PDB file of C-alpha atoms in Angstrom:
ATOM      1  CA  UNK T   2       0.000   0.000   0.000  1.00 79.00           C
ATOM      2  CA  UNK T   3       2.777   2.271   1.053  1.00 84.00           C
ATOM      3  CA  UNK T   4       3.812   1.839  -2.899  1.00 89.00           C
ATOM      4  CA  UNK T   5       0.891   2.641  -4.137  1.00 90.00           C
ATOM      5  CA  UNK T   6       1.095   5.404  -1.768  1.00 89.00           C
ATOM      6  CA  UNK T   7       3.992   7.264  -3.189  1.00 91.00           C
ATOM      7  CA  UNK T   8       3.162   6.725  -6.909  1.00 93.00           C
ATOM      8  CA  UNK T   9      -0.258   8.616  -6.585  1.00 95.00           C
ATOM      9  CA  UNK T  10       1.841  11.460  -4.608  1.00 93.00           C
ATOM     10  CA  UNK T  11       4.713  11.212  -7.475  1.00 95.00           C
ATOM     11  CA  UNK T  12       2.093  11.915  -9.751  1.00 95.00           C
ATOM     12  CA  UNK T  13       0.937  14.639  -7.510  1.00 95.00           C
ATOM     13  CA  UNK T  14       4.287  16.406  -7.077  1.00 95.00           C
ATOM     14  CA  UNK T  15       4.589  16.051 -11.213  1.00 95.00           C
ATOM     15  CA  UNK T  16       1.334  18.125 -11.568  1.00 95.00           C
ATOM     16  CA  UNK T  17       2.219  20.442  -9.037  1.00 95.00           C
ATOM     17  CA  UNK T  18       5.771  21.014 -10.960  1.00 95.00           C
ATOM     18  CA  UNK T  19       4.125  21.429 -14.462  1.00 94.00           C
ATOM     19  CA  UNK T  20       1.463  23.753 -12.883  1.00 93.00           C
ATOM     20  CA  UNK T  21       4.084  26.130 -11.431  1.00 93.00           C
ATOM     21  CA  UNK T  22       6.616  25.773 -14.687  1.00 92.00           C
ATOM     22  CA  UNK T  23       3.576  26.482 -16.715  1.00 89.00           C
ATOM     23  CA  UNK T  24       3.309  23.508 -18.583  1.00 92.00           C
ATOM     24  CA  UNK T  25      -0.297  22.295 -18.469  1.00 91.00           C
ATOM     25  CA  UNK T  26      -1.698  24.578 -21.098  1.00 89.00           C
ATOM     26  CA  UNK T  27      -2.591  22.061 -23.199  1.00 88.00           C
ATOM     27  CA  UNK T  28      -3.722  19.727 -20.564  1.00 89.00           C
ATOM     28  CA  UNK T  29      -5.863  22.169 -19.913  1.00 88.00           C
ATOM     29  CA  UNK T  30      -7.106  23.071 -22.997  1.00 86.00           C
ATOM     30  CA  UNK T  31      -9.734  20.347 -22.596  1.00 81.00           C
ATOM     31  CA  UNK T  32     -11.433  22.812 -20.729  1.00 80.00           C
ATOM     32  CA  UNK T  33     -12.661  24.851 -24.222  1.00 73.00           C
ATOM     33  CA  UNK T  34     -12.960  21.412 -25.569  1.00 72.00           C
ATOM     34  CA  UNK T  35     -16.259  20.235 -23.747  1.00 68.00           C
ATOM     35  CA  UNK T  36     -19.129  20.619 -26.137  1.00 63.00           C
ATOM     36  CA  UNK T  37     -20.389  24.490 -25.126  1.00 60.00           C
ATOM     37  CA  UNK T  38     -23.110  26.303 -26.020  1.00 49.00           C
ATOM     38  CA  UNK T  39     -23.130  29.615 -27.698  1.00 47.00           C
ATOM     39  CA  UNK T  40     -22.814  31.008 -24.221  1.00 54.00           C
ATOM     40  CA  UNK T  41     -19.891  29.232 -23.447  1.00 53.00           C
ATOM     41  CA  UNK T  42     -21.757  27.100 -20.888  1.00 57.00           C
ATOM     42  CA  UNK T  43     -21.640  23.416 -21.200  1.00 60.00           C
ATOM     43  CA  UNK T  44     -23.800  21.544 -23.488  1.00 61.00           C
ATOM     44  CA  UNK T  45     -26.088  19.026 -22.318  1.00 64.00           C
ATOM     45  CA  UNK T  46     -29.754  18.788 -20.574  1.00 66.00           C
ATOM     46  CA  UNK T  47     -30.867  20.678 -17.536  1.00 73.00           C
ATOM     47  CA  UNK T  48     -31.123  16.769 -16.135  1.00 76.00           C
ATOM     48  CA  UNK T  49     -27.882  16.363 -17.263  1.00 78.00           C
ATOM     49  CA  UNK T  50     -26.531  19.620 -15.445  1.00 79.00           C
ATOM     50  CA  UNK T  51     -28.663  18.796 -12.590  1.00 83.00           C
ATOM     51  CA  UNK T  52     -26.876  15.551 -12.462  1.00 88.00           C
ATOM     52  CA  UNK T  53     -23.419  17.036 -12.080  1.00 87.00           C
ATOM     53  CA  UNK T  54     -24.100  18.992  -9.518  1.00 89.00           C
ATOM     54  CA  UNK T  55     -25.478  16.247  -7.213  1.00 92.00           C
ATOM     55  CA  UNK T  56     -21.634  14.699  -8.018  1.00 94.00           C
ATOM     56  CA  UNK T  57     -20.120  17.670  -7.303  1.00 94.00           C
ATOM     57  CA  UNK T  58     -22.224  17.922  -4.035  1.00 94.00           C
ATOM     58  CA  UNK T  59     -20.878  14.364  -2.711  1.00 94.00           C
ATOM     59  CA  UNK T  60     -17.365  16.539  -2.529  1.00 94.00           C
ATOM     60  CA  UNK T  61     -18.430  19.717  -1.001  1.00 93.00           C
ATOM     61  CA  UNK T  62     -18.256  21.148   2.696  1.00 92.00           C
ATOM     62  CA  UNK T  63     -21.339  19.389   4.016  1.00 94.00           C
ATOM     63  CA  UNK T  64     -22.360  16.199   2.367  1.00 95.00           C
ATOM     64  CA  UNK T  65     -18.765  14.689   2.663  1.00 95.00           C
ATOM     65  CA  UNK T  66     -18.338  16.156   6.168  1.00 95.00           C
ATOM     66  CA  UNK T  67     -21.764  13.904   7.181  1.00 96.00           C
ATOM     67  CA  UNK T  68     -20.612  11.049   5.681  1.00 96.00           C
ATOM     68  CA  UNK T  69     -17.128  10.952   7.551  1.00 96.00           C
ATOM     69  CA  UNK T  70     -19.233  11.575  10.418  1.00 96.00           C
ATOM     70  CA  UNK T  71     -21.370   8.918  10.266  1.00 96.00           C
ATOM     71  CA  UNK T  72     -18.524   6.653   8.925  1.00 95.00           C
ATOM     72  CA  UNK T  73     -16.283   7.883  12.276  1.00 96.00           C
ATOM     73  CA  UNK T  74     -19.941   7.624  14.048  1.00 95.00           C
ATOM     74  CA  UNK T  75     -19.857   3.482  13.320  1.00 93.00           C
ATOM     75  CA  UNK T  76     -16.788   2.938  14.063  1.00 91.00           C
ATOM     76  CA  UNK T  77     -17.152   4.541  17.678  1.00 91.00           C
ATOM     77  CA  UNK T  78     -20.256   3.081  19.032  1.00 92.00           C
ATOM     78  CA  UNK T  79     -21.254   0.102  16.005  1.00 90.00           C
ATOM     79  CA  UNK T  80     -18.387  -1.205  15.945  1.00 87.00           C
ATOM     80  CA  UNK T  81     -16.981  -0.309  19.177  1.00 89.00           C
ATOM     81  CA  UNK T  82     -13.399  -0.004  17.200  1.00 88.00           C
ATOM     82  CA  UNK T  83     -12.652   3.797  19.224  1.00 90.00           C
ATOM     83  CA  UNK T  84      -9.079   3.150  17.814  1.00 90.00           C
ATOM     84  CA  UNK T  85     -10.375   3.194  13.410  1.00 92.00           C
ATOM     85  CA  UNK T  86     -12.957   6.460  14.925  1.00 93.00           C
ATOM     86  CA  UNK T  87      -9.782   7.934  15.927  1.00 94.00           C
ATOM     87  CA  UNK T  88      -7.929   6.994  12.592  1.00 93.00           C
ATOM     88  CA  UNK T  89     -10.730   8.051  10.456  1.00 95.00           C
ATOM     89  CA  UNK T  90     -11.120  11.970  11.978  1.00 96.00           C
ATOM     90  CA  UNK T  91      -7.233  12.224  11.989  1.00 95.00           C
ATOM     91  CA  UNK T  92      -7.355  11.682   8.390  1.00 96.00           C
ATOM     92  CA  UNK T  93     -10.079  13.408   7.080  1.00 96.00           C
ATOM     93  CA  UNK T  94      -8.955  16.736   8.992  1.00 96.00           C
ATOM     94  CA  UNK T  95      -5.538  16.556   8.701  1.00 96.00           C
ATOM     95  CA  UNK T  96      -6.111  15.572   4.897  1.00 95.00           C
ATOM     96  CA  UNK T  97      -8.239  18.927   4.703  1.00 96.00           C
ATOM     97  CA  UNK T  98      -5.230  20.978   6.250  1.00 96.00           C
ATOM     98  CA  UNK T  99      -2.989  19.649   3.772  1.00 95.00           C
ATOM     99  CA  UNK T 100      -5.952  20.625   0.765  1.00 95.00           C
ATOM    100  CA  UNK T 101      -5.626  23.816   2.299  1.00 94.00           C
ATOM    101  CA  UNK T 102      -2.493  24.262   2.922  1.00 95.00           C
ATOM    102  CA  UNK T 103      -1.329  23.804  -0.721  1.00 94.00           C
ATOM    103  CA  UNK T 104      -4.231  25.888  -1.583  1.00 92.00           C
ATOM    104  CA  UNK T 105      -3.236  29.244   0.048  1.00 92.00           C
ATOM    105  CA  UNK T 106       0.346  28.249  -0.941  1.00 92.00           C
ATOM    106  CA  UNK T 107       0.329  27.882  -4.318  1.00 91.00           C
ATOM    107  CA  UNK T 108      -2.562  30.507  -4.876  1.00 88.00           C
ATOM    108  CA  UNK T 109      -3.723  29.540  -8.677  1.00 91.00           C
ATOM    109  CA  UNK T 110      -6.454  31.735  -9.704  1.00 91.00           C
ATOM    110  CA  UNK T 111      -9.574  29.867 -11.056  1.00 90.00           C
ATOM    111  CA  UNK T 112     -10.787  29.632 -14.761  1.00 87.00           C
ATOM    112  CA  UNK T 113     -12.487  32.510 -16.012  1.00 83.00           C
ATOM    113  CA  UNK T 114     -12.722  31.323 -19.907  1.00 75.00           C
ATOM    114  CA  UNK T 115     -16.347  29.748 -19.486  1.00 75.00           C
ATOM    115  CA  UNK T 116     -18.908  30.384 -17.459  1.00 75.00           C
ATOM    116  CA  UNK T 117     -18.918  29.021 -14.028  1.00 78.00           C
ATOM    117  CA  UNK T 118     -21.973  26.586 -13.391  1.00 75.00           C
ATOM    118  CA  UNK T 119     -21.966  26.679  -9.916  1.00 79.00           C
ATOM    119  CA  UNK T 120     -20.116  29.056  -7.151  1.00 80.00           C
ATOM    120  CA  UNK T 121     -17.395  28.468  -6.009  1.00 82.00           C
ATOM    121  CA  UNK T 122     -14.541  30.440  -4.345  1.00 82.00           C
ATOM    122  CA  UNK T 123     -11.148  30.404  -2.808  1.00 88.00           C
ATOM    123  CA  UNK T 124      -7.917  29.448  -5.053  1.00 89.00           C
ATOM    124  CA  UNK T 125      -8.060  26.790  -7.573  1.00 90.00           C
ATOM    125  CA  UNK T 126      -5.332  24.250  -7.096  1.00 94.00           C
ATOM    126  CA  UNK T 127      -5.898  21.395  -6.046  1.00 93.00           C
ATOM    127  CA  UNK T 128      -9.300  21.552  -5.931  1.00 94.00           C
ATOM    128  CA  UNK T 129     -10.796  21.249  -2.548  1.00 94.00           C
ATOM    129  CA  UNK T 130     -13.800  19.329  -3.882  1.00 95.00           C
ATOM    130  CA  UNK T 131     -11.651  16.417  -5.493  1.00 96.00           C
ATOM    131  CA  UNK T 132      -9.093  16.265  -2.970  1.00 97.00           C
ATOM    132  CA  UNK T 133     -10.757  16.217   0.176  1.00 96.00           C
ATOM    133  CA  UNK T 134     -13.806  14.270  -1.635  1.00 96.00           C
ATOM    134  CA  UNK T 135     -10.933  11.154  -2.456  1.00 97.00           C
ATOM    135  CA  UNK T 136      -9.992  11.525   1.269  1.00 97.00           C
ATOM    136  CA  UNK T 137     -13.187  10.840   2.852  1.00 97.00           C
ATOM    137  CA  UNK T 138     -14.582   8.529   0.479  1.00 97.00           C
ATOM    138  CA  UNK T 139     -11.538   6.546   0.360  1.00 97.00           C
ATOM    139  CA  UNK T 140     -10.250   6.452   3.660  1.00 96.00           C
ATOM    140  CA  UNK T 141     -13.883   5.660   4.230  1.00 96.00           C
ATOM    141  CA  UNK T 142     -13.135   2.591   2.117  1.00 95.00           C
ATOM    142  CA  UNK T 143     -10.220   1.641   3.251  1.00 94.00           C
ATOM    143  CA  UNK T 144     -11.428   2.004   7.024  1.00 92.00           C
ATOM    144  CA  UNK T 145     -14.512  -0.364   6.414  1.00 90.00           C
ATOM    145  CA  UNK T 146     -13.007  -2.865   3.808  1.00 87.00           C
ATOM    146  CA  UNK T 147     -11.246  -5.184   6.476  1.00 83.00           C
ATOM    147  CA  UNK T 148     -14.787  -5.760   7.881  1.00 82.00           C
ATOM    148  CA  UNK T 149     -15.767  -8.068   4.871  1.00 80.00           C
ATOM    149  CA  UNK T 150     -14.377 -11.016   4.274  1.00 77.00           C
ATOM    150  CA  UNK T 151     -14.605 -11.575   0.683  1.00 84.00           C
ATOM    151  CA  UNK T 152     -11.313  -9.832  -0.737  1.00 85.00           C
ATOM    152  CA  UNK T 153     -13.165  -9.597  -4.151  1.00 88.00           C
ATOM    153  CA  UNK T 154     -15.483  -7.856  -2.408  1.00 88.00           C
ATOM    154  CA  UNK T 155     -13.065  -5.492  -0.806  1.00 88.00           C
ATOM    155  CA  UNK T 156     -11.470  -4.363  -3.992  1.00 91.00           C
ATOM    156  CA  UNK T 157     -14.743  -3.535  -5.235  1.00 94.00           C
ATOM    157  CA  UNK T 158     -15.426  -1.369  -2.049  1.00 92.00           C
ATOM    158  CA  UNK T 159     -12.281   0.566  -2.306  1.00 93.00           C
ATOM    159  CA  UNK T 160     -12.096   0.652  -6.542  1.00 95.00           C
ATOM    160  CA  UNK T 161     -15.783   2.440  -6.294  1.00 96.00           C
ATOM    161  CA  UNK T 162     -14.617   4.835  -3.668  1.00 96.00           C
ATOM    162  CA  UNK T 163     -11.650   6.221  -6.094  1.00 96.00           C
ATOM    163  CA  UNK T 164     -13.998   5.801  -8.896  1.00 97.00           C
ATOM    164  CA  UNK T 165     -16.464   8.043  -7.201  1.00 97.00           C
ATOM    165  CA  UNK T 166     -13.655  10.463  -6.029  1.00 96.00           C
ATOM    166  CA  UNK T 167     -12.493  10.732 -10.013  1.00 96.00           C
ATOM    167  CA  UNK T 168     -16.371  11.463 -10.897  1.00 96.00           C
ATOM    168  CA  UNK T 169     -16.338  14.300  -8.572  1.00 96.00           C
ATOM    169  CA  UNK T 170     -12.681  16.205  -9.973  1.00 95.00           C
ATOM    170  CA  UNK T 171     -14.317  15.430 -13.525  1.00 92.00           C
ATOM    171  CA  UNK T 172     -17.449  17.054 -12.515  1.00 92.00           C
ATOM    172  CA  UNK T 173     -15.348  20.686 -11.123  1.00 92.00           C
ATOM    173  CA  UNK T 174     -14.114  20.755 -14.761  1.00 89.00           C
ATOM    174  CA  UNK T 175     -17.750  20.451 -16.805  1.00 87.00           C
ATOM    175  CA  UNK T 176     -19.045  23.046 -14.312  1.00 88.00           C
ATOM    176  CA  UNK T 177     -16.361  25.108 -15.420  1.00 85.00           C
ATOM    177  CA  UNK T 178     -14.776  25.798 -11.925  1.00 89.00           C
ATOM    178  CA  UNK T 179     -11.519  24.380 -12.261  1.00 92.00           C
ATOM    179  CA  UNK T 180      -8.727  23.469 -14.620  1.00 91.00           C
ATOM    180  CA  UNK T 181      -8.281  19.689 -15.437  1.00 93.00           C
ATOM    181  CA  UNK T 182      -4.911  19.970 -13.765  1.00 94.00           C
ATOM    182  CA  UNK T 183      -6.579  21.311 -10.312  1.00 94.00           C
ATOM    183  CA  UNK T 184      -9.285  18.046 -10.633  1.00 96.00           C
ATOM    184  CA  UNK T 185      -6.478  15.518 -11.206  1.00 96.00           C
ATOM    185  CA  UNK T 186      -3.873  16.823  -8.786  1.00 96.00           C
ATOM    186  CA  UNK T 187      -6.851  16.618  -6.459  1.00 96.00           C
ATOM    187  CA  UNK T 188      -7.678  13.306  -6.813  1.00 97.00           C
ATOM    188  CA  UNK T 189      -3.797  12.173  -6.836  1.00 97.00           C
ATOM    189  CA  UNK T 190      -3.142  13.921  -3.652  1.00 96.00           C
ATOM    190  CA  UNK T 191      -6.843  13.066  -1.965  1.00 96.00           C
ATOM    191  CA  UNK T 192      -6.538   9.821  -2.902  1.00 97.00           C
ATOM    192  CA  UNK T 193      -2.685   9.695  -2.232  1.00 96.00           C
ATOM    193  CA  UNK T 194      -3.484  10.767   1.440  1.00 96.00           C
ATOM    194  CA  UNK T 195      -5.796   8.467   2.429  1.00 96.00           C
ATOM    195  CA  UNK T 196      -3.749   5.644   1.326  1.00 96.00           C
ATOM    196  CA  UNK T 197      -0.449   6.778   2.536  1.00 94.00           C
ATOM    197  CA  UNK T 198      -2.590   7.378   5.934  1.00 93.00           C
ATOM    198  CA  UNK T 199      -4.142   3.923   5.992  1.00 91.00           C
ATOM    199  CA  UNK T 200      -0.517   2.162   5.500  1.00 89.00           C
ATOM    200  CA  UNK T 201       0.961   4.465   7.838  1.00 86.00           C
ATOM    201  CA  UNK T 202      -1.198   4.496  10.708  1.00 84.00           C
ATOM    202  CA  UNK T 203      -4.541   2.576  10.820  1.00 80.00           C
ATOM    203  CA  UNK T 204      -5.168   0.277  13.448  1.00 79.00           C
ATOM    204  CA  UNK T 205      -5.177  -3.489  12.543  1.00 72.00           C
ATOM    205  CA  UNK T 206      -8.209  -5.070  11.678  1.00 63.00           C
ATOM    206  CA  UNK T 207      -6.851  -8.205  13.979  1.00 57.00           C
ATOM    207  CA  UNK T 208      -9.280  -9.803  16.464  1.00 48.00           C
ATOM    208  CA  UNK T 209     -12.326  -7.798  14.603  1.00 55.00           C
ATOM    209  CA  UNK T 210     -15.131  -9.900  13.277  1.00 49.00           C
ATOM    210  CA  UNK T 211     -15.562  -9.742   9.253  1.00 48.00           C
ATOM    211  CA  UNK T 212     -18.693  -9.702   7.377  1.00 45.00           C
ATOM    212  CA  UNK T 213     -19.653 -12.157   5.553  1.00 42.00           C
ATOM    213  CA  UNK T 214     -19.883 -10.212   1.867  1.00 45.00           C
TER     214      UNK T 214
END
């Protein structure tokens, strides 16, 4: 894990270089790419709009916040595993601080060459949606898999968790909000986090009862 670990945070620390050498124009060119309107705004049904917001939701300040909540919640008084409750605040909130952090650091203003679909505010890179969205939802993952017993069944609980957490970055880009570089370097480091954090520091699953999944 601890591999896997530093190659999402080498591929991090390459986007942060190419952002800061200005390289990433045409990476982000895909931006003016996305089928637009004469308006500039994306193309696509007010379902389909409608659609990417509720993804982009799942990342923001509240609806992510309740689910580590509940997921920290579980493990406190469900499980009655006080030592993964502990684990799973540590690295949601120190994951945020890190998000933010980089954030203030870096200061990248935010794309102003098509219409934002949604508000948002505060520097662009990484984005704060698809960073600290991959560190919820997959330390979330990774805190819960060693419950079930099935490690098929595992891998599909942590593989949807970074599949969700790439749905939300690509979702900041079609609403216009952020460069593709922020949304990837977000996921890379989100993800990268929560990994690094569970093969650093969470408890073992030893002497814990496993679902049978």
């Amino acid at each position: 894990m601890l591999a896997l670990a530093a190659l999402l945070w080498a591929g991090f620390a390459i986007v942060v270089w190419a952002v800061l050498g200005g390289h990433t124009a045409r990476f982000d060119a895909v931006l003016l790419r996305l089928p637009r309107m004469a308006d500039g705004a994306a193309r696509g049904p007010e379902w389909m709009l409608e659609m990417v917001r509720d993804v982009t939701a799942l990342g923001g300040v509240l609806l992510r916040n309740v689910f580590a909540l509940v997921g920290v919640g579980v493990a406190a008084f469900v499980l009655r595993w006080r030592g993964l409750a502990v684990w799973l605040f540590m690295t949601v909130a120190s994951g945020w601080l890190v998000n933010s952090v980089m954030k203030y650091a870096i200061a990248r203003p935010r794309p102003e060459l098509v219409p934002h679909l949604t508000e948002a505010g505060g520097p662009a890179f990484p984005s704060g949606h698809s960073f600290n969205g991959a560190v919820v939802y997959v330390a979330l993952a990774l805190a819960f898999a060693p419950c079930v017993a099935r490690a098929p069944v595992r891998h599909a609980l942590i593989t949807a968790a970074m599949v969700l957490a790439a749905l939300i970055a690509m979702s900041r880009i079609w609403l216009g909000v952020h460069w593709p570089s922020d949304a990837l370097a977000g996921w890379l480091g989100g993800t990268g986090w929560a990994v690094l954090c569970a093969a650093a520091f969470r408890p073992s699953p030893r002497g814990r009862n496993a679902v049978r999944a």
